[in-house]
């Protein structure tokens, strides 16, 4: 059993327990903070992936002239 099998009743129980622990005034703040954290994580992950793609492409373009220099006579 994993987290994928929680279902609607499980989510309702989690929400009720969270509401009891943190209270109705604090719950929107926690939700907003969680949303911002998730948004920053997604942004960082996509930025990291784009940096990785750029570095892979730049290595290929930087390495090509060096190989051509090896073939030229001195």
mmCIF file with all atom_site columns, C-alpha atoms in Angstrom:
data_model
loop_
_atom_site.group_PDB
_atom_site.id
_atom_site.type_symbol
_atom_site.label_atom_id
_atom_site.label_alt_id
_atom_site.label_comp_id
_atom_site.label_asym_id
_atom_site.label_entity_id
_atom_site.label_seq_id
_atom_site.pdbx_PDB_ins_code
_atom_site.Cartn_x
_atom_site.Cartn_y
_atom_site.Cartn_z
_atom_site.occupancy
_atom_site.B_iso_or_equiv
_atom_site.pdbx_formal_charge
_atom_site.auth_seq_id
_atom_site.auth_comp_id
_atom_site.auth_asym_id
_atom_site.auth_atom_id
_atom_site.pdbx_PDB_model_num
ATOM 1  C CA . UNK A 1 1  ? 0.000   0.000  0.000   1.00 0.00 ? 1  UNK A CA 1
ATOM 2  C CA . UNK A 1 2  ? 1.317   3.396  -0.960  1.00 0.00 ? 2  UNK A CA 1
ATOM 3  C CA . UNK A 1 3  ? 0.174   6.953  -0.727  1.00 0.00 ? 3  UNK A CA 1
ATOM 4  C CA . UNK A 1 4  ? -1.649  6.591  -4.023  1.00 0.00 ? 4  UNK A CA 1
ATOM 5  C CA . UNK A 1 5  ? -4.381  4.549  -2.331  1.00 0.00 ? 5  UNK A CA 1
ATOM 6  C CA . UNK A 1 6  ? -5.451  7.190  0.235   1.00 0.00 ? 6  UNK A CA 1
ATOM 7  C CA . UNK A 1 7  ? -8.754  8.078  -1.417  1.00 0.00 ? 7  UNK A CA 1
ATOM 8  C CA . UNK A 1 8  ? -11.319 10.724 -0.553  1.00 0.00 ? 8  UNK A CA 1
ATOM 9  C CA . UNK A 1 9  ? -12.119 9.483  2.995   1.00 0.00 ? 9  UNK A CA 1
ATOM 10 C CA . UNK A 1 10 ? -8.415  9.476  3.888   1.00 0.00 ? 10 UNK A CA 1
ATOM 11 C CA . UNK A 1 11 ? -7.966  13.013 2.584   1.00 0.00 ? 11 UNK A CA 1
ATOM 12 C CA . UNK A 1 12 ? -10.963 14.194 4.598   1.00 0.00 ? 12 UNK A CA 1
ATOM 13 C CA . UNK A 1 13 ? -9.532  12.636 7.764   1.00 0.00 ? 13 UNK A CA 1
ATOM 14 C CA . UNK A 1 14 ? -6.151  14.286 7.126   1.00 0.00 ? 14 UNK A CA 1
ATOM 15 C CA . UNK A 1 15 ? -7.852  17.651 6.554   1.00 0.00 ? 15 UNK A CA 1
ATOM 16 C CA . UNK A 1 16 ? -9.912  17.357 9.763   1.00 0.00 ? 16 UNK A CA 1
ATOM 17 C CA . UNK A 1 17 ? -6.865  16.387 11.852  1.00 0.00 ? 17 UNK A CA 1
ATOM 18 C CA . UNK A 1 18 ? -4.877  19.271 10.352  1.00 0.00 ? 18 UNK A CA 1
ATOM 19 C CA . UNK A 1 19 ? -7.744  21.655 11.059  1.00 0.00 ? 19 UNK A CA 1
ATOM 20 C CA . UNK A 1 20 ? -7.901  20.476 14.684  1.00 0.00 ? 20 UNK A CA 1
ATOM 21 C CA . UNK A 1 21 ? -4.134  20.771 15.199  1.00 0.00 ? 21 UNK A CA 1
ATOM 22 C CA . UNK A 1 22 ? -3.528  24.162 13.526  1.00 0.00 ? 22 UNK A CA 1
ATOM 23 C CA . UNK A 1 23 ? -6.937  25.816 13.741  1.00 0.00 ? 23 UNK A CA 1
ATOM 24 C CA . UNK A 1 24 ? -9.004  27.564 11.080  1.00 0.00 ? 24 UNK A CA 1
ATOM 25 C CA . UNK A 1 25 ? -6.983  30.821 11.190  1.00 0.00 ? 25 UNK A CA 1
ATOM 26 C CA . UNK A 1 26 ? -3.606  29.206 10.614  1.00 0.00 ? 26 UNK A CA 1
ATOM 27 C CA . UNK A 1 27 ? -4.696  26.734 7.897   1.00 0.00 ? 27 UNK A CA 1
ATOM 28 C CA . UNK A 1 28 ? -4.805  29.261 4.993   1.00 0.00 ? 28 UNK A CA 1
ATOM 29 C CA . UNK A 1 29 ? -1.335  30.525 5.937   1.00 0.00 ? 29 UNK A CA 1
ATOM 30 C CA . UNK A 1 30 ? 0.015   26.983 5.902   1.00 0.00 ? 30 UNK A CA 1
ATOM 31 C CA . UNK A 1 31 ? -1.626  26.331 2.535   1.00 0.00 ? 31 UNK A CA 1
ATOM 32 C CA . UNK A 1 32 ? -0.151  29.503 1.050   1.00 0.00 ? 32 UNK A CA 1
ATOM 33 C CA . UNK A 1 33 ? 3.308   28.690 2.378   1.00 0.00 ? 33 UNK A CA 1
ATOM 34 C CA . UNK A 1 34 ? 3.059   25.166 0.976   1.00 0.00 ? 34 UNK A CA 1
ATOM 35 C CA . UNK A 1 35 ? 1.975   26.546 -2.401  1.00 0.00 ? 35 UNK A CA 1
ATOM 36 C CA . UNK A 1 36 ? 4.883   29.000 -2.505  1.00 0.00 ? 36 UNK A CA 1
ATOM 37 C CA . UNK A 1 37 ? 7.321   26.268 -1.536  1.00 0.00 ? 37 UNK A CA 1
ATOM 38 C CA . UNK A 1 38 ? 5.997   23.960 -4.235  1.00 0.00 ? 38 UNK A CA 1
ATOM 39 C CA . UNK A 1 39 ? 6.150   26.763 -6.807  1.00 0.00 ? 39 UNK A CA 1
ATOM 40 C CA . UNK A 1 40 ? 9.762   27.610 -5.917  1.00 0.00 ? 40 UNK A CA 1
ATOM 41 C CA . UNK A 1 41 ? 10.704  23.929 -6.072  1.00 0.00 ? 41 UNK A CA 1
ATOM 42 C CA . UNK A 1 42 ? 9.192   23.571 -9.551  1.00 0.00 ? 42 UNK A CA 1
ATOM 43 C CA . UNK A 1 43 ? 10.924  26.756 -10.720 1.00 0.00 ? 43 UNK A CA 1
ATOM 44 C CA . UNK A 1 44 ? 14.277  25.595 -9.357  1.00 0.00 ? 44 UNK A CA 1
ATOM 45 C CA . UNK A 1 45 ? 13.898  22.146 -10.873 1.00 0.00 ? 45 UNK A CA 1
ATOM 46 C CA . UNK A 1 46 ? 13.045  23.542 -14.300 1.00 0.00 ? 46 UNK A CA 1
ATOM 47 C CA . UNK A 1 47 ? 15.922  26.037 -14.057 1.00 0.00 ? 47 UNK A CA 1
ATOM 48 C CA . UNK A 1 48 ? 18.294  23.239 -13.088 1.00 0.00 ? 48 UNK A CA 1
ATOM 49 C CA . UNK A 1 49 ? 17.106  21.104 -15.993 1.00 0.00 ? 49 UNK A CA 1
ATOM 50 C CA . UNK A 1 50 ? 17.531  23.989 -18.462 1.00 0.00 ? 50 UNK A CA 1
ATOM 51 C CA . UNK A 1 51 ? 21.029  24.700 -17.092 1.00 0.00 ? 51 UNK A CA 1
ATOM 52 C CA . UNK A 1 52 ? 21.879  21.033 -17.517 1.00 0.00 ? 52 UNK A CA 1
ATOM 53 C CA . UNK A 1 53 ? 20.649  21.080 -21.126 1.00 0.00 ? 53 UNK A CA 1
ATOM 54 C CA . UNK A 1 54 ? 22.624  24.257 -21.867 1.00 0.00 ? 54 UNK A CA 1
ATOM 55 C CA . UNK A 1 55 ? 25.818  22.867 -20.350 1.00 0.00 ? 55 UNK A CA 1
ATOM 56 C CA . UNK A 1 56 ? 25.449  19.668 -22.374 1.00 0.00 ? 56 UNK A CA 1
ATOM 57 C CA . UNK A 1 57 ? 24.964  21.655 -25.577 1.00 0.00 ? 57 UNK A CA 1
ATOM 58 C CA . UNK A 1 58 ? 27.818  24.059 -24.803 1.00 0.00 ? 58 UNK A CA 1
ATOM 59 C CA . UNK A 1 59 ? 30.211  21.175 -24.116 1.00 0.00 ? 59 UNK A CA 1
ATOM 60 C CA . UNK A 1 60 ? 29.496  19.789 -27.547 1.00 0.00 ? 60 UNK A CA 1
ATOM 61 C CA . UNK A 1 61 ? 30.135  23.133 -29.234 1.00 0.00 ? 61 UNK A CA 1
ATOM 62 C CA . UNK A 1 62 ? 33.234  23.894 -27.164 1.00 0.00 ? 62 UNK A CA 1
ATOM 63 C CA . UNK A 1 63 ? 34.777  20.447 -27.725 1.00 0.00 ? 63 UNK A CA 1
ATOM 64 C CA . UNK A 1 64 ? 34.320  20.495 -31.501 1.00 0.00 ? 64 UNK A CA 1
ATOM 65 C CA . UNK A 1 65 ? 36.932  23.187 -32.310 1.00 0.00 ? 65 UNK A CA 1
ATOM 66 C CA . UNK A 1 66 ? 39.552  21.485 -30.107 1.00 0.00 ? 66 UNK A CA 1
ATOM 67 C CA . UNK A 1 67 ? 39.146  18.252 -32.043 1.00 0.00 ? 67 UNK A CA 1
ATOM 68 C CA . UNK A 1 68 ? 39.530  20.156 -35.294 1.00 0.00 ? 68 UNK A CA 1
ATOM 69 C CA . UNK A 1 69 ? 42.772  21.717 -33.992 1.00 0.00 ? 69 UNK A CA 1
ATOM 70 C CA . UNK A 1 70 ? 44.230  18.261 -33.359 1.00 0.00 ? 70 UNK A CA 1
ATOM 71 C CA . UNK A 1 71 ? 43.731  17.328 -37.008 1.00 0.00 ? 71 UNK A CA 1
ATOM 72 C CA . UNK A 1 72 ? 45.550  20.422 -38.300 1.00 0.00 ? 72 UNK A CA 1
ATOM 73 C CA . UNK A 1 73 ? 49.324  20.092 -38.933 1.00 0.00 ? 73 UNK A CA 1
ATOM 74 C CA . UNK A 1 74 ? 51.557  22.269 -36.736 1.00 0.00 ? 74 UNK A CA 1
#
